[in-house]
Coordinates of C-alpha atoms in Angstrom, one line a residue:
M1 CA 16.1 -112.4 -93.8
G2 CA 16.5 -108.6 -93.9
W3 CA 15.6 -106.5 -97.0
L4 CA 18.8 -104.5 -97.2
G5 CA 20.5 -105.3 -100.5
V6 CA 17.6 -107.6 -101.5
K7 CA 14.6 -105.4 -102.1
D8 CA 15.8 -104.2 -105.5
R9 CA 16.6 -107.6 -106.8
E10 CA 14.4 -109.0 -109.6
D11 CA 13.8 -112.1 -107.6
F12 CA 12.6 -110.2 -104.5
P13 CA 8.9 -111.3 -105.0
Q14 CA 10.0 -114.9 -105.4
R15 CA 12.0 -114.7 -102.1
L16 CA 8.9 -113.2 -100.4
A17 CA 6.7 -116.0 -101.8
A18 CA 9.2 -118.6 -100.5
L19 CA 9.1 -117.0 -97.1
Y20 CA 5.3 -116.9 -97.1
R21 CA 5.2 -120.6 -98.0
F22 CA 7.8 -121.5 -95.4
L23 CA 5.8 -119.8 -92.6
C24 CA 2.7 -121.8 -93.6
R25 CA 4.5 -125.1 -92.8
P26 CA 2.8 -127.4 -90.3
Y27 CA 5.7 -126.9 -87.9
F28 CA 4.4 -123.5 -86.9
H29 CA 1.0 -125.0 -85.9
R30 CA 2.4 -127.5 -83.4
I31 CA 1.4 -126.6 -79.8
W32 CA 4.7 -127.9 -78.3
V33 CA 6.8 -125.5 -80.5
A34 CA 5.5 -122.7 -78.3
Q35 CA 7.3 -124.1 -75.2
E36 CA 10.3 -125.2 -77.2
L37 CA 10.8 -121.8 -78.6
A38 CA 10.1 -119.8 -75.5
A39 CA 12.4 -122.0 -73.4
A40 CA 15.4 -121.7 -75.8
R41 CA 17.8 -119.0 -74.9
R42 CA 19.0 -118.3 -78.4
P43 CA 17.2 -120.4 -81.1
Y44 CA 18.5 -120.8 -84.6
I45 CA 17.1 -122.2 -87.8
I46 CA 19.5 -124.6 -89.5
G47 CA 19.0 -125.7 -93.1
G48 CA 21.5 -128.2 -94.5
K49 CA 25.2 -127.5 -94.0
D50 CA 25.4 -123.9 -94.9
L51 CA 22.2 -122.1 -93.7
I52 CA 22.1 -120.9 -90.1
V53 CA 19.7 -118.1 -89.3
E54 CA 19.0 -116.6 -85.9
W55 CA 15.3 -116.9 -85.0
K56 CA 14.8 -113.2 -84.4
R57 CA 15.7 -112.5 -88.0
L58 CA 12.9 -114.7 -89.1
D59 CA 10.6 -112.8 -86.7
H60 CA 11.7 -109.5 -88.2
A61 CA 11.2 -110.9 -91.8
T62 CA 7.7 -112.1 -90.9
W63 CA 6.7 -108.7 -89.6
R64 CA 8.0 -107.1 -92.8
L65 CA 6.2 -109.6 -95.0
L66 CA 2.9 -108.9 -93.2
D67 CA 3.4 -105.2 -93.6
I68 CA 3.9 -105.6 -97.3
L69 CA 0.8 -107.8 -97.7
Y70 CA -1.3 -105.2 -95.9
S71 CA 0.2 -102.0 -97.4
D72 CA 1.8 -102.7 -100.8
K73 CA -0.8 -103.9 -103.3
H74 CA 1.6 -103.9 -106.2
L75 CA 4.3 -106.0 -104.5
T76 CA 1.6 -108.3 -103.1
E77 CA 0.4 -109.0 -106.7
R78 CA 4.0 -109.8 -107.7
I79 CA 4.3 -112.2 -104.8
Y80 CA 1.1 -114.0 -105.9
A81 CA 2.4 -114.0 -109.5
A82 CA 5.5 -115.8 -108.3
D83 CA 3.5 -118.4 -106.5
P84 CA -0.2 -118.4 -107.5
S85 CA -1.1 -121.1 -104.9
L86 CA -0.6 -118.5 -102.1
K87 CA -3.8 -116.8 -103.2
S88 CA -5.8 -119.6 -101.5
I89 CA -3.9 -119.2 -98.2
P90 CA -5.4 -116.4 -96.0
H91 CA -3.0 -114.0 -94.3
S92 CA -4.2 -115.4 -91.0
E93 CA -2.0 -118.4 -91.5
L94 CA 1.0 -116.2 -90.7
S95 CA -0.5 -115.5 -87.3
F96 CA 0.7 -118.8 -86.0
A97 CA 4.3 -117.8 -86.4
R98 CA 3.6 -114.4 -85.0
R99 CA 2.0 -115.8 -81.9
L100 CA 5.1 -118.1 -81.4
F101 CA 7.3 -115.1 -81.7
Y102 CA 5.2 -113.1 -79.2
L103 CA 5.2 -115.8 -76.5
R104 CA 9.0 -116.0 -76.8
H105 CA 9.1 -112.2 -76.6
L106 CA 7.2 -112.2 -73.3
R107 CA 9.8 -114.5 -71.7
H108 CA 13.1 -113.2 -73.3
G109 CA 12.2 -109.7 -74.5
R110 CA 13.9 -107.8 -71.8
T111 CA 17.2 -109.7 -72.1
D112 CA 17.1 -109.7 -75.9
E113 CA 16.5 -105.9 -76.0
R114 CA 19.3 -105.1 -73.5
E115 CA 21.7 -107.2 -75.6
E116 CA 20.5 -105.5 -78.8
I117 CA 21.1 -101.9 -77.5
A118 CA 24.1 -102.6 -75.4
N119 CA 26.5 -101.2 -78.0
T120 CA 24.3 -98.7 -79.7
L121 CA 23.3 -95.1 -79.1
L122 CA 20.1 -96.4 -77.6
A123 CA 22.1 -97.6 -74.7
Q124 CA 22.1 -94.0 -73.4
N125 CA 18.4 -94.6 -72.5
D126 CA 17.6 -97.1 -69.8
E127 CA 13.9 -97.3 -70.8
L128 CA 12.8 -100.2 -72.9
W129 CA 10.5 -99.8 -75.9
Y130 CA 7.7 -101.8 -74.3
N131 CA 6.0 -102.7 -71.1
I132 CA 6.0 -106.4 -70.1
P133 CA 5.0 -106.9 -66.5
E134 CA 6.4 -109.7 -64.4
T135 CA 2.9 -111.3 -64.3
A136 CA 2.7 -111.8 -68.0
P137 CA 1.5 -114.1 -69.5
G138 CA -1.4 -115.6 -67.5
I139 CA -2.6 -119.1 -68.3
L140 CA -5.9 -117.8 -69.8
D141 CA -3.9 -115.5 -72.1
V142 CA -1.8 -118.4 -73.3
V143 CA -4.5 -121.0 -73.9
N144 CA -6.7 -118.5 -75.7
L145 CA -3.9 -117.3 -77.9
C146 CA -2.9 -120.9 -78.9
R147 CA -6.3 -122.5 -79.0
D148 CA -6.2 -123.3 -82.7
F149 CA -2.7 -124.8 -82.6
Q150 CA -2.5 -128.6 -83.1
S151 CA -1.6 -131.5 -80.9
T152 CA -1.7 -135.3 -81.2
V153 CA -2.9 -135.7 -77.6
P154 CA -5.8 -133.3 -76.7
H155 CA -4.6 -132.8 -73.2
D156 CA -1.5 -131.1 -74.6
K157 CA -3.6 -128.1 -75.7
V158 CA -3.2 -127.0 -72.0
F159 CA -0.3 -129.2 -70.7
A160 CA 2.1 -127.9 -73.4
L161 CA 1.5 -124.3 -72.4
W162 CA 1.4 -124.7 -68.6
N163 CA 5.0 -123.7 -67.9
L164 CA 4.7 -120.6 -70.1
A165 CA 2.2 -119.0 -67.7
T166 CA 3.2 -117.1 -64.6
D167 CA 0.0 -117.6 -62.5
T168 CA -0.1 -121.4 -62.4
K169 CA 2.0 -121.8 -59.2
G170 CA -0.2 -122.9 -56.3
M171 CA -3.1 -123.7 -58.6
G172 CA -4.8 -127.0 -57.7
F173 CA -4.6 -128.5 -61.1
T174 CA -2.6 -131.7 -61.9
M175 CA -1.4 -132.6 -65.3
D176 CA -2.4 -136.2 -65.6
Y177 CA -2.7 -138.0 -69.0
T178 CA -4.6 -140.9 -67.4
K179 CA -7.6 -138.7 -66.4
P180 CA -10.5 -138.6 -68.8
L181 CA -10.5 -135.4 -70.9
S182 CA -13.9 -134.2 -69.5
E183 CA -12.5 -134.4 -66.0
T184 CA -9.3 -132.6 -67.1
W185 CA -11.2 -129.7 -68.7
L186 CA -13.6 -129.4 -65.7
E187 CA -10.8 -129.3 -63.2
F188 CA -8.8 -126.8 -65.3
A189 CA -11.8 -124.4 -65.6
T190 CA -12.7 -124.5 -61.9
E191 CA -9.1 -124.1 -60.7
V192 CA -8.2 -121.3 -63.0
A193 CA -11.4 -119.4 -62.0
K194 CA -10.7 -119.9 -58.3
K195 CA -7.0 -119.0 -58.5
N196 CA -7.7 -115.8 -60.5
D197 CA -11.0 -114.8 -58.8
S198 CA -12.5 -114.6 -62.3
L199 CA -15.1 -116.3 -64.4
D200 CA -13.5 -115.2 -67.7
I201 CA -12.5 -118.8 -68.5
I202 CA -16.1 -119.8 -68.9
C203 CA -16.4 -117.4 -71.9
A204 CA -14.2 -119.9 -73.9
A205 CA -17.0 -122.5 -73.7
E206 CA -18.8 -123.3 -77.0
P207 CA -21.4 -125.9 -77.9
T208 CA -19.0 -127.7 -80.3
L209 CA -17.4 -130.5 -78.4
S210 CA -15.1 -133.4 -79.4
G211 CA -16.7 -136.8 -79.7
G212 CA -18.0 -138.4 -76.5
L213 CA -17.1 -135.5 -74.3
S214 CA -19.6 -134.7 -71.5
I215 CA -19.0 -131.4 -69.7
P216 CA -21.1 -128.6 -68.4
S217 CA -22.2 -125.9 -70.8
W218 CA -19.9 -123.4 -69.0
C219 CA -16.8 -125.6 -69.4
A220 CA -14.6 -125.1 -72.5
D221 CA -13.3 -128.0 -74.6
W222 CA -9.8 -126.8 -75.3
S223 CA -9.2 -129.6 -77.8
T224 CA -11.4 -127.8 -80.4
P225 CA -10.5 -124.4 -82.0
A226 CA -12.6 -121.5 -81.1
A227 CA -15.5 -120.9 -83.5
V228 CA -16.1 -117.3 -82.4
S229 CA -13.9 -114.3 -81.4
S230 CA -12.8 -114.0 -77.8
M231 CA -14.3 -111.2 -75.7
V232 CA -12.1 -111.8 -72.7
R233 CA -8.5 -112.1 -74.0
R234 CA -6.7 -110.9 -77.1
T235 CA -5.9 -113.5 -79.7
Y236 CA -4.5 -111.1 -82.3
V237 CA -0.8 -110.0 -82.3
P238 CA -0.7 -106.5 -84.0
I239 CA 1.5 -106.0 -87.1
T240 CA 4.3 -104.1 -85.4
L241 CA 8.0 -104.7 -84.6
M242 CA 8.1 -107.4 -82.0
R243 CA 10.9 -105.8 -80.0
G244 CA 8.6 -102.9 -79.4
M245 CA 5.6 -105.0 -78.5
S246 CA 4.0 -104.5 -75.1
D247 CA 2.0 -107.1 -73.2
I248 CA -1.4 -107.6 -74.8
G249 CA -2.7 -109.9 -72.1
G250 CA -5.4 -109.4 -69.5
P251 CA -9.1 -108.6 -69.7
M252 CA -10.3 -106.5 -72.7
Y253 CA -13.4 -105.2 -70.9
N254 CA -14.9 -104.9 -67.4
A255 CA -18.6 -105.4 -67.8
A256 CA -18.8 -106.7 -64.2
G257 CA -16.8 -103.7 -62.8
A258 CA -13.3 -103.6 -61.4
S259 CA -11.2 -106.8 -61.1
T260 CA -10.6 -106.0 -57.4
L261 CA -14.2 -106.6 -56.5
K262 CA -15.1 -109.5 -54.1
S263 CA -15.8 -112.7 -56.0
R264 CA -19.3 -114.1 -55.7
F265 CA -19.2 -117.5 -57.3
S266 CA -18.7 -121.1 -56.3
F267 CA -18.7 -124.6 -58.0
N268 CA -20.8 -127.5 -56.8
G269 CA -19.6 -130.3 -59.0
S270 CA -20.7 -129.5 -62.5
I271 CA -22.9 -126.6 -61.3
L272 CA -21.6 -123.0 -61.4
E273 CA -23.4 -120.9 -58.8
C274 CA -22.8 -117.2 -59.2
A275 CA -24.2 -113.7 -58.5
G276 CA -25.5 -112.4 -61.8
V277 CA -28.4 -110.6 -63.3
V278 CA -30.3 -111.0 -66.6
L279 CA -30.6 -107.5 -68.0
D280 CA -32.1 -108.0 -71.4
T281 CA -33.3 -110.4 -74.1
L282 CA -32.2 -110.6 -77.7
G283 CA -34.9 -109.1 -80.0
L284 CA -33.3 -109.1 -83.5
I285 CA -30.7 -111.5 -84.7
G286 CA -28.8 -110.6 -87.9
P287 CA -27.6 -113.0 -90.7
Y288 CA -24.4 -114.9 -90.6
E289 CA -22.3 -116.1 -93.6
P290 CA -19.0 -117.9 -92.8
S291 CA -16.2 -116.4 -94.9
D292 CA -12.4 -116.1 -94.8
A293 CA -12.7 -112.7 -96.5
I294 CA -12.2 -109.6 -94.4
L295 CA -15.4 -108.0 -93.2
S296 CA -15.1 -104.9 -95.4
E297 CA -15.0 -107.1 -98.5
Q298 CA -18.1 -109.1 -97.4
P299 CA -21.6 -108.2 -98.4
I300 CA -22.8 -109.1 -94.9
W301 CA -21.9 -105.8 -93.4
H302 CA -24.4 -104.0 -95.6
D303 CA -27.1 -106.3 -94.2
W304 CA -26.0 -105.6 -90.6
M305 CA -25.9 -101.8 -91.4
E306 CA -29.4 -101.9 -92.8
M307 CA -30.7 -103.9 -89.8
G308 CA -29.0 -101.7 -87.2
A309 CA -30.0 -98.4 -88.8
G310 CA -33.6 -99.6 -89.2
A311 CA -33.9 -100.4 -85.6
L312 CA -31.8 -97.7 -83.9
Q313 CA -31.0 -94.7 -86.1
S314 CA -33.2 -91.6 -85.8
D315 CA -34.4 -89.7 -88.9
E316 CA -32.5 -86.7 -87.7
D317 CA -29.2 -88.6 -87.5
A318 CA -29.8 -90.3 -90.9
A319 CA -30.3 -86.9 -92.5
L320 CA -26.8 -85.8 -91.5
P321 CA -23.7 -86.3 -93.8
V322 CA -22.4 -89.9 -93.3
L323 CA -19.3 -88.8 -91.5
E324 CA -21.3 -86.9 -88.9
Q325 CA -23.8 -89.6 -88.1
Q326 CA -23.8 -90.9 -84.6
F327 CA -25.0 -94.3 -85.7
Q328 CA -22.1 -94.7 -88.1
A329 CA -19.7 -94.0 -85.2
R330 CA -21.5 -96.5 -83.0
F331 CA -21.7 -99.2 -85.7
W332 CA -18.1 -99.1 -86.9
G333 CA -16.8 -98.5 -83.4
M334 CA -18.6 -101.7 -82.3
L335 CA -17.2 -103.8 -85.2
A336 CA -13.7 -102.6 -84.2
G337 CA -14.4 -103.7 -80.6
K338 CA -14.6 -100.2 -79.1
S339 CA -16.7 -100.4 -75.9
E340 CA -17.7 -96.7 -76.0
G341 CA -18.7 -96.9 -79.7
G342 CA -16.7 -93.9 -80.9
S343 CA -14.5 -94.4 -84.0
G344 CA -12.6 -91.1 -84.4
D345 CA -12.2 -90.2 -88.1
L346 CA -14.7 -92.4 -89.9
R347 CA -12.7 -92.2 -93.1
K348 CA -10.4 -94.8 -91.5
Y349 CA -13.2 -97.2 -90.7
I350 CA -15.9 -97.1 -93.4
P351 CA -14.8 -99.4 -96.3
G352 CA -14.3 -97.6 -99.6
W353 CA -15.3 -94.2 -98.2
D354 CA -14.4 -91.6 -100.8
G355 CA -12.2 -94.1 -102.5
H356 CA -9.8 -94.5 -99.6
G357 CA -10.6 -98.1 -98.6
D358 CA -6.9 -98.9 -98.4
A359 CA -6.7 -96.6 -95.3
L360 CA -7.9 -99.6 -93.4
V361 CA -4.9 -101.6 -94.5
K362 CA -2.1 -99.7 -92.9
S363 CA -4.0 -99.2 -89.7
N364 CA -4.7 -102.9 -89.3
G365 CA -8.4 -102.0 -89.4
R366 CA -9.4 -104.8 -91.7
D367 CA -7.7 -107.4 -89.6
M368 CA -9.4 -105.9 -86.5
Y369 CA -12.8 -106.2 -88.0
A370 CA -12.1 -109.9 -88.8
V371 CA -10.9 -110.6 -85.3
V372 CA -13.8 -108.9 -83.5
T373 CA -16.6 -110.3 -85.8
K374 CA -15.2 -113.8 -86.2
G375 CA -18.1 -116.3 -85.9
R376 CA -20.6 -113.6 -84.7
R377 CA -23.9 -112.1 -85.7
L378 CA -25.2 -108.6 -85.2
V379 CA -27.9 -108.5 -82.6
I380 CA -30.3 -105.9 -81.2
T381 CA -31.7 -106.4 -77.7
E382 CA -35.4 -105.7 -76.8
D383 CA -34.2 -102.6 -74.9
G384 CA -32.4 -101.2 -78.0
F385 CA -28.8 -102.2 -77.3
M386 CA -26.6 -103.2 -80.3
G387 CA -24.1 -106.0 -80.0
L388 CA -22.3 -109.1 -81.4
A389 CA -23.4 -112.6 -80.3
P390 CA -22.1 -116.1 -81.3
H391 CA -23.4 -117.2 -84.7
Y392 CA -25.1 -120.2 -83.0
V393 CA -27.2 -117.9 -80.8
E394 CA -30.9 -118.9 -80.4
E395 CA -34.1 -116.9 -80.3
G396 CA -35.1 -115.9 -76.8
A397 CA -31.6 -115.8 -75.5
K398 CA -31.1 -113.8 -72.3
V399 CA -28.2 -111.4 -71.9
A400 CA -26.6 -111.2 -68.5
V401 CA -23.7 -109.9 -66.4
L402 CA -22.0 -112.3 -64.0
S403 CA -19.8 -111.6 -61.0
C404 CA -16.1 -111.4 -61.9
C405 CA -16.8 -111.9 -65.6
S406 CA -15.4 -109.2 -67.8
S407 CA -17.8 -109.8 -70.7
P408 CA -21.6 -110.0 -70.9
V409 CA -22.8 -113.6 -71.5
I410 CA -25.7 -115.4 -73.3
L411 CA -27.9 -117.6 -71.1
Y412 CA -30.9 -119.9 -71.8
E413 CA -33.3 -120.7 -69.0
N414 CA -34.1 -124.3 -68.4
E415 CA -37.5 -125.6 -67.1
D416 CA -36.1 -126.2 -63.6
G417 CA -34.9 -122.6 -63.3
T418 CA -31.2 -123.3 -64.0
Y419 CA -29.5 -121.9 -67.0
R420 CA -27.5 -123.2 -70.0
F421 CA -24.4 -121.1 -71.0
G422 CA -24.5 -119.7 -74.5
G423 CA -21.1 -117.9 -74.8
S424 CA -19.8 -114.4 -74.4
C425 CA -21.1 -111.4 -76.2
F426 CA -20.4 -107.7 -76.9
V427 CA -23.1 -105.3 -75.9
Q428 CA -22.4 -101.6 -76.7
G429 CA -22.9 -99.6 -73.5
W430 CA -22.3 -102.5 -71.2
M431 CA -18.7 -103.3 -71.5
R432 CA -17.4 -100.9 -68.8
G433 CA -19.8 -101.8 -66.0
E434 CA -22.3 -99.1 -67.0
M435 CA -25.3 -101.4 -66.2
L436 CA -24.3 -101.7 -62.6
T437 CA -25.3 -98.2 -61.7
Q438 CA -29.0 -99.2 -61.5
F439 CA -28.2 -101.5 -58.6
G440 CA -26.0 -99.4 -56.3
A441 CA -24.1 -96.2 -55.8
T442 CA -20.8 -98.2 -56.1
E443 CA -19.9 -101.4 -57.9
E444 CA -19.4 -103.2 -54.7
E445 CA -22.8 -102.1 -53.4
A446 CA -24.4 -103.1 -56.8
W447 CA -23.0 -106.6 -56.6
E448 CA -24.0 -107.0 -52.9
A449 CA -27.6 -106.1 -54.0
I450 CA -27.4 -108.5 -57.0
D451 CA -26.1 -111.3 -54.8
N452 CA -28.9 -110.8 -52.3
M453 CA -31.4 -111.4 -55.2
G454 CA -30.2 -115.0 -55.3
R455 CA -27.5 -116.7 -57.3
I456 CA -27.8 -118.0 -60.8
K457 CA -27.2 -121.7 -61.4
I458 CA -25.5 -122.6 -64.7
V459 CA -25.3 -126.3 -65.6

């Protein structure tokens, strides 16, 4: 699987095309493979009588293939010439294999690395290349990462991953195939939230449900793939050498403040009661066009840019050179998921700037745009905040921050004063708890004041 002695061969593009095709096989989409691979001490791939390949070599070859697809335009064209049918398969198909490799890396990375360097010069250094805490991965990390994998039985979208997580011990959840699916998902959501003192799990809830399923608006149906990007856990494994990969789990933002704050939520059957505050209302909702193309190759970003600049950019800022405009930094920083809005050297972010559009490729920028903006629309709130909301967002949607929820959320008020959950959202200027300062001198004081205002009921 390595390139040494192969790269200069005339059939190298054909070999890469065959690897690409192999990695797109249904096997890599099966949810149970995640546990089978992670549990195996030294897995191998066996083909016929003569082919035996250690799994880590396939991992390495997959990384190199992705690196080529994103950085070597000429060789990529030769791969497609060798197998034209690959043009219709998005690079994201290779993410299934990468996520399998990553989950195995979390469990066996330390042991594999020590064996790898035992007899090399690297053995002189006791420090590993990466940081994987003993608490990785959590169950919410795993189920989000594998949500679009496939299973015959819907319960297995959680059951097959249960033993891969480190935080399930002592959790009051029972794996029972005889329970109705709606009861399973409701119990799973409430127990994960209570065990972790976090409402992040409700951010996986979407209005698209499997047939006949009746669950609260805040409860996710894990049997359906996510239609929008996750704002609470990472679902993208960076294109880097796996043996140097650190843990990418845990919250991405902290809109509700530090994770050590006192939890202020409870469950009453299908009703979630939590401290929370509605801070704004959506004013402008941008267009949405489903596409498998990367954002920088879609015309939609021009529409978003025009909408955002028209609502938020000052005449003084617009008069500056593009690379010096504050709005450009905020806009492209947001699309890359940066909470503070900065984007460093804008040449690395603006598609096609000065003819250097390919700078996005090597930095994984194009993939990051696709990950962050998946299934989302650009939105502008009535108070002038820019953000990303689910594509199914409705006019009049409220934007709120909830206790122990690391992302802002969309809410819709019902006639009886309760709320319907509308998903997570990104709001620039909110993602690090900035909005709490108006309620108290400290985050704990702010939440005490918010809690005293009365708890929000979400049904």
